[in-house]
Amino acid sequence: MRGRRKMDSRLIPFLVISMVTVAVPALVMKIYADRILKSDLLKEEKMYRGVRMLILCMFMAVVIYFPPVIALGLLGKMMKLVDSHVSSISLGALLFAGILIGPVIISILVITLVASRVEVEVKGLGVKTSEIAKDILKVIVLLIAPGLIWFTIYIHLPGNIRNNSLADLGVFAVYILAFFALAPYWTRLFSKPRPLEEPLRSELLKFCESLGFKVRDIRVTGKKKYKIANAGITGIIPGYRYIFITEYMLETFDPEEIKAVIAHEIGHIKGRHLWINAMIAIGWFVFWMGVVFLLAKLNVDILSPAVFFGVFFSAYILYFVVIQGKISMRNEFKADEFAAKVVGKETVIKTLEKLAEVNLTPKKTGKWFSFLSLHPSIEERVKHLEEVEE
């Protein structure tokens, strides 16, 4: 009984903070979503404000969870609790990682589900809540799986490699490059895209070849009922790249507009932007190790949870939001320029404006929103193209 009470006393503060983390941001999102839907705003503005609040509520979940958990020393207590019940070091590390990020992940899932109501009502989507929840969960798994896979690999590395920064970097670099190389198959596994119908498939493949670009295939992904028009390209190995087009883009865009979108995606390959993204991911390891080395030189206790997480989140925001955001926006402009040279400036501008119209996206968005989405606003992209000489 004493052991049970002791265990319960360690769990109660953690459970309370976890429940608040899940409940409060979701409640704020619900109140704001109700206000948006009752307003007389344009559909585009409703969508934009909904997404903006979604991002803020996600940030709120992080702020609600980590500071009190760290301040109350709950991380150490939860680690001791795991150690006392799990004998396997690997399993214990994975379980602790789940405890560490689990409440925030659950909160993000609930917030996104609540926020989806704005999109469902504004777009008039006939989608069940259970289906939305399933798709959101799939996306979250897709986002966190690479990190969990790396964590699993890392804790199983021999001690002589883990204790060697250069060896760690080498293993991490191989993992990142393998991830980018296998991304097309990773995407196919999760999204289960279908083949593109003829004769459009052959027409688009010939268009790619005319630009000196060989793509393994063009596949159709996404669900038409979500009404999202988008496209993307994955893969860093020539001959093993895939272009993915959503069902809704296929329905709402004509072949010439789809070619403009594909030309933009090929522009990313021509500019080696996927390789740049891979180098950014690898660079994070070097950047973080540099921060740790600097703090050690300054005699800062990096093992202190408050210091570690404070420095980690600050470094993460600086690196992935500010630095990567700036590079990514520059790459989008360059891809637009390439597309304009291929299909013409006016065609690209018309296609960009149609993307905004079809997806109910405002042409003008805030600067911080552009950084977080890693894309300039449609207004900025159009303005940039108008200033570029053909």
Short mmCIF file of C-alpha atoms in Angstrom, two decimals:
data_model
loop_
_atom_site.label_atom_id
_atom_site.label_comp_id
_atom_site.label_asym_id
_atom_site.label_seq_id
_atom_site.Cartn_x
_atom_site.Cartn_y
_atom_site.Cartn_z
CA MET A 1 0.00 0.00 0.00
CA ARG A 2 2.82 2.39 0.85
CA GLY A 3 4.49 1.73 -2.49
CA ARG A 4 1.21 2.37 -4.26
CA ARG A 5 0.64 5.66 -2.39
CA LYS A 6 4.21 6.71 -3.13
CA MET A 7 3.74 5.94 -6.81
CA ASP A 8 0.43 7.77 -6.85
CA SER A 9 1.96 10.85 -5.22
CA ARG A 10 4.50 11.01 -8.04
CA LEU A 11 1.87 10.52 -10.70
CA ILE A 12 -0.79 12.97 -9.50
CA PRO A 13 1.02 16.29 -10.35
CA PHE A 14 2.04 14.87 -13.73
CA LEU A 15 -1.49 13.72 -14.52
CA VAL A 16 -2.99 17.07 -13.47
CA ILE A 17 -0.57 19.03 -15.68
CA SER A 18 -1.17 16.59 -18.54
CA MET A 19 -4.96 16.98 -18.30
CA VAL A 20 -4.66 20.78 -18.23
CA THR A 21 -2.33 20.60 -21.24
CA VAL A 22 -4.90 18.61 -23.19
CA ALA A 23 -8.03 20.49 -22.04
CA VAL A 24 -7.17 24.21 -21.90
CA PRO A 25 -5.72 24.81 -25.42
CA ALA A 26 -8.54 22.72 -26.94
CA LEU A 27 -11.13 24.78 -25.03
CA VAL A 28 -9.53 28.04 -26.21
CA MET A 29 -9.55 26.70 -29.78
CA LYS A 30 -13.23 25.75 -29.50
CA ILE A 31 -14.27 29.17 -28.17
CA TYR A 32 -12.32 30.94 -30.92
CA ALA A 33 -13.65 28.57 -33.62
CA ASP A 34 -17.23 29.30 -32.52
CA ARG A 35 -16.53 33.03 -32.73
CA ILE A 36 -15.00 32.71 -36.21
CA LEU A 37 -17.91 30.67 -37.57
CA LYS A 38 -20.48 33.15 -36.23
CA SER A 39 -18.65 36.15 -37.74
CA ASP A 40 -19.31 37.81 -41.10
CA LEU A 41 -15.71 37.41 -42.24
CA LEU A 42 -14.89 36.17 -45.73
CA LYS A 43 -14.32 32.43 -46.03
CA GLU A 44 -10.61 32.97 -46.72
CA GLU A 45 -10.21 35.07 -43.58
CA LYS A 46 -12.08 32.51 -41.46
CA MET A 47 -9.75 29.77 -42.69
CA TYR A 48 -6.64 31.88 -42.06
CA ARG A 49 -7.68 32.88 -38.56
CA GLY A 50 -8.56 29.28 -37.74
CA VAL A 51 -5.11 28.04 -38.79
CA ARG A 52 -3.42 30.93 -36.99
CA MET A 53 -5.21 30.11 -33.73
CA LEU A 54 -4.42 26.42 -34.24
CA ILE A 55 -0.70 27.25 -34.28
CA LEU A 56 -1.01 29.49 -31.21
CA CYS A 57 -2.91 26.80 -29.28
CA MET A 58 -0.22 24.25 -30.12
CA PHE A 59 2.38 26.64 -28.74
CA MET A 60 0.15 27.16 -25.70
CA ALA A 61 0.15 23.39 -25.05
CA VAL A 62 3.96 23.36 -25.01
CA VAL A 63 4.08 26.35 -22.64
CA ILE A 64 1.47 24.87 -20.29
CA TYR A 65 3.20 21.49 -20.12
CA PHE A 66 6.98 21.84 -20.03
CA PRO A 67 7.65 24.75 -17.58
CA PRO A 68 5.70 23.28 -14.61
CA VAL A 69 6.90 19.73 -15.34
CA ILE A 70 10.49 20.99 -15.27
CA ALA A 71 10.02 23.38 -12.32
CA LEU A 72 8.46 20.67 -10.14
CA GLY A 73 11.20 18.19 -11.00
CA LEU A 74 8.68 15.76 -12.45
CA LEU A 75 10.98 14.58 -15.23
CA GLY A 76 13.41 13.09 -12.72
CA LYS A 77 10.57 11.56 -10.70
CA MET A 78 8.98 10.02 -13.79
CA MET A 79 12.37 8.68 -14.89
CA LYS A 80 12.85 6.99 -11.50
CA LEU A 81 9.33 5.59 -11.75
CA VAL A 82 10.08 4.09 -15.17
CA ASP A 83 13.44 2.70 -13.96
CA SER A 84 11.76 1.01 -11.00
CA HIS A 85 9.23 -0.79 -13.20
CA VAL A 86 11.14 -1.46 -16.46
CA SER A 87 14.37 -3.46 -16.46
CA SER A 88 15.21 -2.97 -20.15
CA ILE A 89 17.20 0.23 -20.75
CA SER A 90 15.97 0.52 -24.35
CA LEU A 91 12.31 -0.02 -23.46
CA GLY A 92 12.65 2.32 -20.49
CA ALA A 93 14.13 5.07 -22.68
CA LEU A 94 11.31 4.73 -25.23
CA LEU A 95 8.69 4.70 -22.46
CA PHE A 96 10.19 7.83 -20.91
CA ALA A 97 10.25 9.53 -24.33
CA GLY A 98 6.55 8.68 -24.67
CA ILE A 99 5.82 10.14 -21.23
CA LEU A 100 7.87 13.21 -22.07
CA ILE A 101 6.04 14.17 -25.28
CA GLY A 102 2.83 12.13 -24.98
CA PRO A 103 0.61 14.79 -23.33
CA VAL A 104 1.68 17.44 -25.87
CA ILE A 105 1.05 15.05 -28.78
CA ILE A 106 -2.42 14.19 -27.43
CA SER A 107 -3.10 17.91 -26.94
CA ILE A 108 -2.09 18.69 -30.53
CA LEU A 109 -4.35 15.88 -31.77
CA VAL A 110 -7.35 17.24 -29.84
CA ILE A 111 -6.63 20.89 -30.80
CA THR A 112 -6.36 19.97 -34.49
CA LEU A 113 -9.57 17.96 -34.32
CA VAL A 114 -11.41 20.91 -32.73
CA ALA A 115 -9.90 23.35 -35.25
CA SER A 116 -10.94 21.14 -38.18
CA ARG A 117 -14.54 22.20 -37.52
CA VAL A 118 -13.74 25.60 -39.03
CA GLU A 119 -12.52 24.02 -42.27
CA VAL A 120 -15.40 21.53 -42.36
CA GLU A 121 -18.08 24.22 -42.03
CA VAL A 122 -16.40 26.89 -44.18
CA LYS A 123 -15.66 24.47 -47.05
CA GLY A 124 -18.85 22.49 -46.56
CA LEU A 125 -17.01 19.18 -46.22
CA GLY A 126 -19.06 16.04 -45.78
CA VAL A 127 -16.51 14.32 -43.55
CA LYS A 128 -17.16 12.40 -40.34
CA THR A 129 -15.33 13.44 -37.17
CA SER A 130 -13.97 9.90 -36.75
CA GLU A 131 -12.45 10.02 -40.25
CA ILE A 132 -10.84 13.40 -39.55
CA ALA A 133 -9.41 12.10 -36.26
CA LYS A 134 -7.97 9.06 -38.03
CA ASP A 135 -6.31 11.20 -40.72
CA ILE A 136 -4.93 13.68 -38.16
CA LEU A 137 -3.46 10.80 -36.16
CA LYS A 138 -1.87 9.42 -39.33
CA VAL A 139 -0.21 12.78 -40.04
CA ILE A 140 1.07 13.07 -36.45
CA VAL A 141 2.54 9.56 -36.66
CA LEU A 142 4.16 10.48 -39.98
CA LEU A 143 5.73 13.56 -38.36
CA ILE A 144 7.03 11.99 -35.15
CA ALA A 145 8.02 8.57 -36.54
CA PRO A 146 11.39 9.75 -37.98
CA GLY A 147 12.36 11.18 -34.59
CA LEU A 148 11.34 8.02 -32.74
CA ILE A 149 13.19 5.84 -35.25
CA TRP A 150 16.35 7.90 -34.78
CA PHE A 151 15.94 7.77 -30.99
CA THR A 152 15.62 3.97 -31.16
CA ILE A 153 18.71 3.70 -33.37
CA TYR A 154 20.68 6.04 -31.10
CA ILE A 155 20.01 4.19 -27.83
CA HIS A 156 21.08 0.92 -29.48
CA LEU A 157 24.37 2.31 -30.79
CA PRO A 158 27.55 0.94 -29.17
CA GLY A 159 28.87 3.13 -26.36
CA ASN A 160 32.07 3.99 -28.23
CA ILE A 161 29.98 5.56 -31.03
CA ARG A 162 27.52 7.39 -28.76
CA ASN A 163 30.42 8.89 -26.82
CA ASN A 164 32.09 10.15 -29.99
CA SER A 165 30.51 13.30 -31.45
CA LEU A 166 31.98 12.77 -34.92
CA ALA A 167 30.76 9.17 -35.02
CA ASP A 168 27.31 10.33 -33.84
CA LEU A 169 27.27 12.93 -36.61
CA GLY A 170 28.24 10.32 -39.21
CA VAL A 171 25.45 7.94 -38.18
CA PHE A 172 22.94 10.81 -38.03
CA ALA A 173 23.97 12.04 -41.51
CA VAL A 174 23.54 8.54 -42.98
CA TYR A 175 20.11 8.28 -41.33
CA ILE A 176 18.94 11.66 -42.68
CA LEU A 177 20.16 10.94 -46.21
CA ALA A 178 18.49 7.51 -46.12
CA PHE A 179 15.27 9.12 -44.92
CA PHE A 180 15.28 11.66 -47.78
CA ALA A 181 16.16 8.94 -50.31
CA LEU A 182 13.34 6.68 -49.09
CA ALA A 183 10.81 9.52 -48.65
CA PRO A 184 8.85 8.58 -51.83
CA TYR A 185 8.25 5.08 -50.50
CA TRP A 186 7.51 6.39 -47.02
CA THR A 187 4.89 8.69 -48.57
CA ARG A 188 3.41 5.87 -50.65
CA LEU A 189 3.17 3.66 -47.57
CA PHE A 190 1.17 6.22 -45.58
CA SER A 191 -0.91 7.98 -48.25
CA LYS A 192 -1.51 5.00 -50.59
CA PRO A 193 -1.61 7.12 -53.79
CA ARG A 194 -3.24 5.84 -56.95
CA PRO A 195 -1.85 5.94 -60.52
CA LEU A 196 -2.69 8.97 -62.65
CA GLU A 197 -5.02 8.23 -65.57
CA GLU A 198 -3.95 8.30 -69.19
CA PRO A 199 -3.47 10.30 -71.36
CA LEU A 200 -2.69 12.98 -68.72
CA ARG A 201 -0.01 10.81 -67.10
CA SER A 202 1.94 10.42 -70.36
CA GLU A 203 1.51 14.11 -71.18
CA LEU A 204 2.90 15.20 -67.80
CA LEU A 205 5.76 12.67 -67.89
CA LYS A 206 6.77 13.95 -71.36
CA PHE A 207 6.61 17.49 -69.98
CA CYS A 208 9.03 16.49 -67.22
CA GLU A 209 11.38 14.84 -69.74
CA SER A 210 11.32 17.98 -71.91
CA LEU A 211 12.83 19.83 -68.94
CA GLY A 212 15.60 17.25 -68.61
CA PHE A 213 13.98 15.73 -65.55
CA LYS A 214 13.22 12.04 -65.16
CA VAL A 215 10.59 11.13 -62.60
CA ARG A 216 9.76 7.55 -61.66
CA ASP A 217 6.04 8.30 -61.67
CA ILE A 218 3.31 10.83 -60.96
CA ARG A 219 0.75 9.65 -58.41
CA VAL A 220 -2.54 11.02 -57.12
CA THR A 221 -2.96 11.31 -53.35
CA GLY A 222 -5.30 12.84 -50.79
CA LYS A 223 -9.07 12.71 -50.55
CA LYS A 224 -11.18 14.80 -52.90
CA LYS A 225 -13.72 15.54 -50.17
CA TYR A 226 -11.09 17.48 -48.15
CA LYS A 227 -10.88 20.02 -51.00
CA ILE A 228 -7.12 20.60 -50.76
CA ALA A 229 -5.29 21.41 -54.00
CA ASN A 230 -1.58 20.77 -53.63
CA ALA A 231 1.41 18.95 -55.09
CA GLY A 232 4.83 17.87 -53.95
CA ILE A 233 7.98 16.07 -55.00
CA THR A 234 10.01 13.61 -52.93
CA GLY A 235 13.29 11.79 -53.36
CA ILE A 236 16.91 12.88 -53.73
CA ILE A 237 18.08 10.02 -55.97
CA PRO A 238 17.61 10.63 -59.74
CA GLY A 239 15.25 8.10 -61.27
CA TYR A 240 13.65 7.34 -57.90
CA ARG A 241 11.69 10.55 -57.46
CA TYR A 242 7.91 10.78 -57.35
CA ILE A 243 5.58 13.71 -57.94
CA PHE A 244 2.35 13.63 -55.94
CA ILE A 245 -0.77 15.58 -56.92
CA THR A 246 -3.90 15.76 -54.77
CA GLU A 247 -7.26 14.55 -56.06
CA TYR A 248 -8.77 18.02 -55.65
CA MET A 249 -6.03 19.67 -57.73
CA LEU A 250 -6.66 17.14 -60.46
CA GLU A 251 -10.35 18.05 -60.38
CA THR A 252 -10.03 21.85 -60.24
CA PHE A 253 -6.91 22.63 -62.33
CA ASP A 254 -6.53 22.26 -66.09
CA PRO A 255 -3.46 20.49 -67.60
CA GLU A 256 -1.58 23.75 -68.28
CA GLU A 257 -2.04 24.88 -64.68
CA ILE A 258 -0.92 21.47 -63.41
CA LYS A 259 2.19 21.81 -65.61
CA ALA A 260 2.91 25.15 -63.94
CA VAL A 261 2.69 23.46 -60.53
CA ILE A 262 4.91 20.58 -61.67
CA ALA A 263 7.43 23.05 -63.14
CA HIS A 264 7.59 24.68 -59.70
CA GLU A 265 8.29 21.28 -58.10
CA ILE A 266 10.97 20.52 -60.70
CA GLY A 267 12.44 23.92 -59.86
CA HIS A 268 13.07 22.59 -56.35
CA ILE A 269 15.04 19.68 -57.83
CA LYS A 270 16.97 21.88 -60.27
CA GLY A 271 17.89 24.15 -57.36
CA ARG A 272 18.87 21.12 -55.23
CA HIS A 273 16.41 22.29 -52.58
CA LEU A 274 15.74 18.77 -51.26
CA TRP A 275 19.47 18.33 -50.74
CA ILE A 276 19.54 21.70 -49.00
CA ASN A 277 16.74 20.51 -46.71
CA ALA A 278 18.73 17.36 -45.93
CA MET A 279 21.82 19.44 -45.14
CA ILE A 280 19.71 21.68 -42.89
CA ALA A 281 18.55 18.60 -40.97
CA ILE A 282 22.13 17.33 -40.62
CA GLY A 283 23.29 20.85 -39.77
CA TRP A 284 20.94 20.86 -36.77
CA PHE A 285 23.12 18.17 -35.15
CA VAL A 286 26.23 20.31 -35.65
CA PHE A 287 24.41 23.45 -34.48
CA TRP A 288 23.10 21.77 -31.32
CA MET A 289 26.48 20.20 -30.47
CA GLY A 290 28.03 23.65 -30.91
CA VAL A 291 25.51 25.12 -28.46
CA VAL A 292 26.24 22.35 -25.93
CA PHE A 293 30.01 22.84 -26.34
CA LEU A 294 29.68 26.61 -25.84
CA LEU A 295 27.58 26.16 -22.69
CA ALA A 296 30.10 23.66 -21.32
CA LYS A 297 32.88 26.21 -21.88
CA LEU A 298 30.80 28.76 -19.96
CA ASN A 299 30.36 26.22 -17.11
CA VAL A 300 26.58 26.09 -17.61
CA ASP A 301 24.94 22.91 -16.29
CA ILE A 302 23.32 21.66 -19.50
CA LEU A 303 22.04 18.54 -17.67
CA SER A 304 19.72 20.71 -15.60
CA PRO A 305 16.21 20.10 -17.09
CA ALA A 306 15.33 23.81 -16.94
CA VAL A 307 18.53 24.81 -18.74
CA PHE A 308 18.39 21.93 -21.23
CA PHE A 309 14.81 22.49 -22.39
CA GLY A 310 15.07 26.28 -22.27
CA VAL A 311 18.19 26.25 -24.44
CA PHE A 312 16.87 23.43 -26.66
CA PHE A 313 13.60 25.18 -27.54
CA SER A 314 15.36 28.52 -28.07
CA ALA A 315 17.93 26.89 -30.35
CA TYR A 316 15.22 24.90 -32.15
CA ILE A 317 13.13 28.02 -32.88
CA LEU A 318 16.20 29.97 -34.03
CA TYR A 319 17.38 27.17 -36.31
CA PHE A 320 14.20 25.66 -37.74
CA VAL A 321 11.87 28.68 -37.71
CA VAL A 322 14.16 31.65 -38.37
CA ILE A 323 17.10 30.17 -40.32
CA GLN A 324 15.26 27.37 -42.14
CA GLY A 325 12.25 29.64 -42.66
CA LYS A 326 14.38 32.18 -44.48
CA ILE A 327 16.09 29.53 -46.63
CA SER A 328 12.78 27.80 -47.45
CA MET A 329 11.10 31.04 -48.53
CA ARG A 330 14.07 31.87 -50.73
CA ASN A 331 13.77 28.39 -52.30
CA GLU A 332 10.06 28.92 -53.01
CA PHE A 333 10.86 32.16 -54.86
CA LYS A 334 13.55 30.37 -56.88
CA ALA A 335 11.18 27.51 -57.78
CA ASP A 336 8.59 30.08 -58.92
CA GLU A 337 11.24 31.76 -61.09
CA PHE A 338 12.09 28.43 -62.73
CA ALA A 339 8.41 27.70 -63.41
CA ALA A 340 7.98 31.17 -64.93
CA LYS A 341 10.86 30.52 -67.35
CA VAL A 342 9.23 27.24 -68.41
CA VAL A 343 5.52 28.06 -68.74
CA GLY A 344 5.54 31.87 -68.58
CA LYS A 345 5.20 34.38 -65.79
CA GLU A 346 1.50 35.05 -66.36
CA THR A 347 0.63 31.34 -66.22
CA VAL A 348 2.46 30.91 -62.91
CA ILE A 349 0.82 34.01 -61.41
CA LYS A 350 -2.61 32.83 -62.57
CA THR A 351 -1.95 29.39 -61.06
CA LEU A 352 -0.78 30.85 -57.74
CA GLU A 353 -3.89 33.01 -57.51
CA LYS A 354 -6.05 30.00 -58.32
CA LEU A 355 -4.32 28.01 -55.56
CA ALA A 356 -5.32 30.73 -53.10
CA GLU A 357 -8.87 30.80 -54.43
CA VAL A 358 -9.43 27.03 -54.48
CA ASN A 359 -7.84 26.43 -51.07
CA LEU A 360 -9.58 29.47 -49.52
CA THR A 361 -6.22 30.94 -48.55
CA PRO A 362 -5.83 34.72 -48.15
CA LYS A 363 -3.31 36.15 -50.59
CA LYS A 364 -1.82 38.22 -47.79
CA THR A 365 -0.71 36.58 -44.52
CA GLY A 366 1.47 37.63 -41.59
CA LYS A 367 5.26 37.36 -41.78
CA TRP A 368 5.48 34.98 -38.82
CA PHE A 369 2.84 32.77 -40.47
CA SER A 370 5.01 32.58 -43.60
CA PHE A 371 8.04 31.57 -41.52
CA LEU A 372 6.13 28.81 -39.72
CA SER A 373 4.56 27.50 -42.94
CA LEU A 374 7.96 27.77 -44.72
CA HIS A 375 6.16 29.44 -47.65
CA PRO A 376 5.84 33.13 -48.56
CA SER A 377 2.30 34.43 -48.95
CA ILE A 378 0.71 34.29 -52.41
CA GLU A 379 0.87 38.10 -52.50
CA GLU A 380 4.65 38.03 -51.89
CA ARG A 381 5.19 35.33 -54.51
CA VAL A 382 3.17 37.18 -57.14
CA LYS A 383 4.95 40.45 -56.35
CA HIS A 384 8.34 38.72 -56.62
CA LEU A 385 7.46 37.25 -60.04
CA GLU A 386 6.25 40.61 -61.32
CA GLU A 387 9.63 42.11 -60.41
CA VAL A 388 11.66 39.32 -62.03
CA GLU A 389 12.81 39.83 -65.61
CA GLU A 390 11.84 37.01 -67.99
#
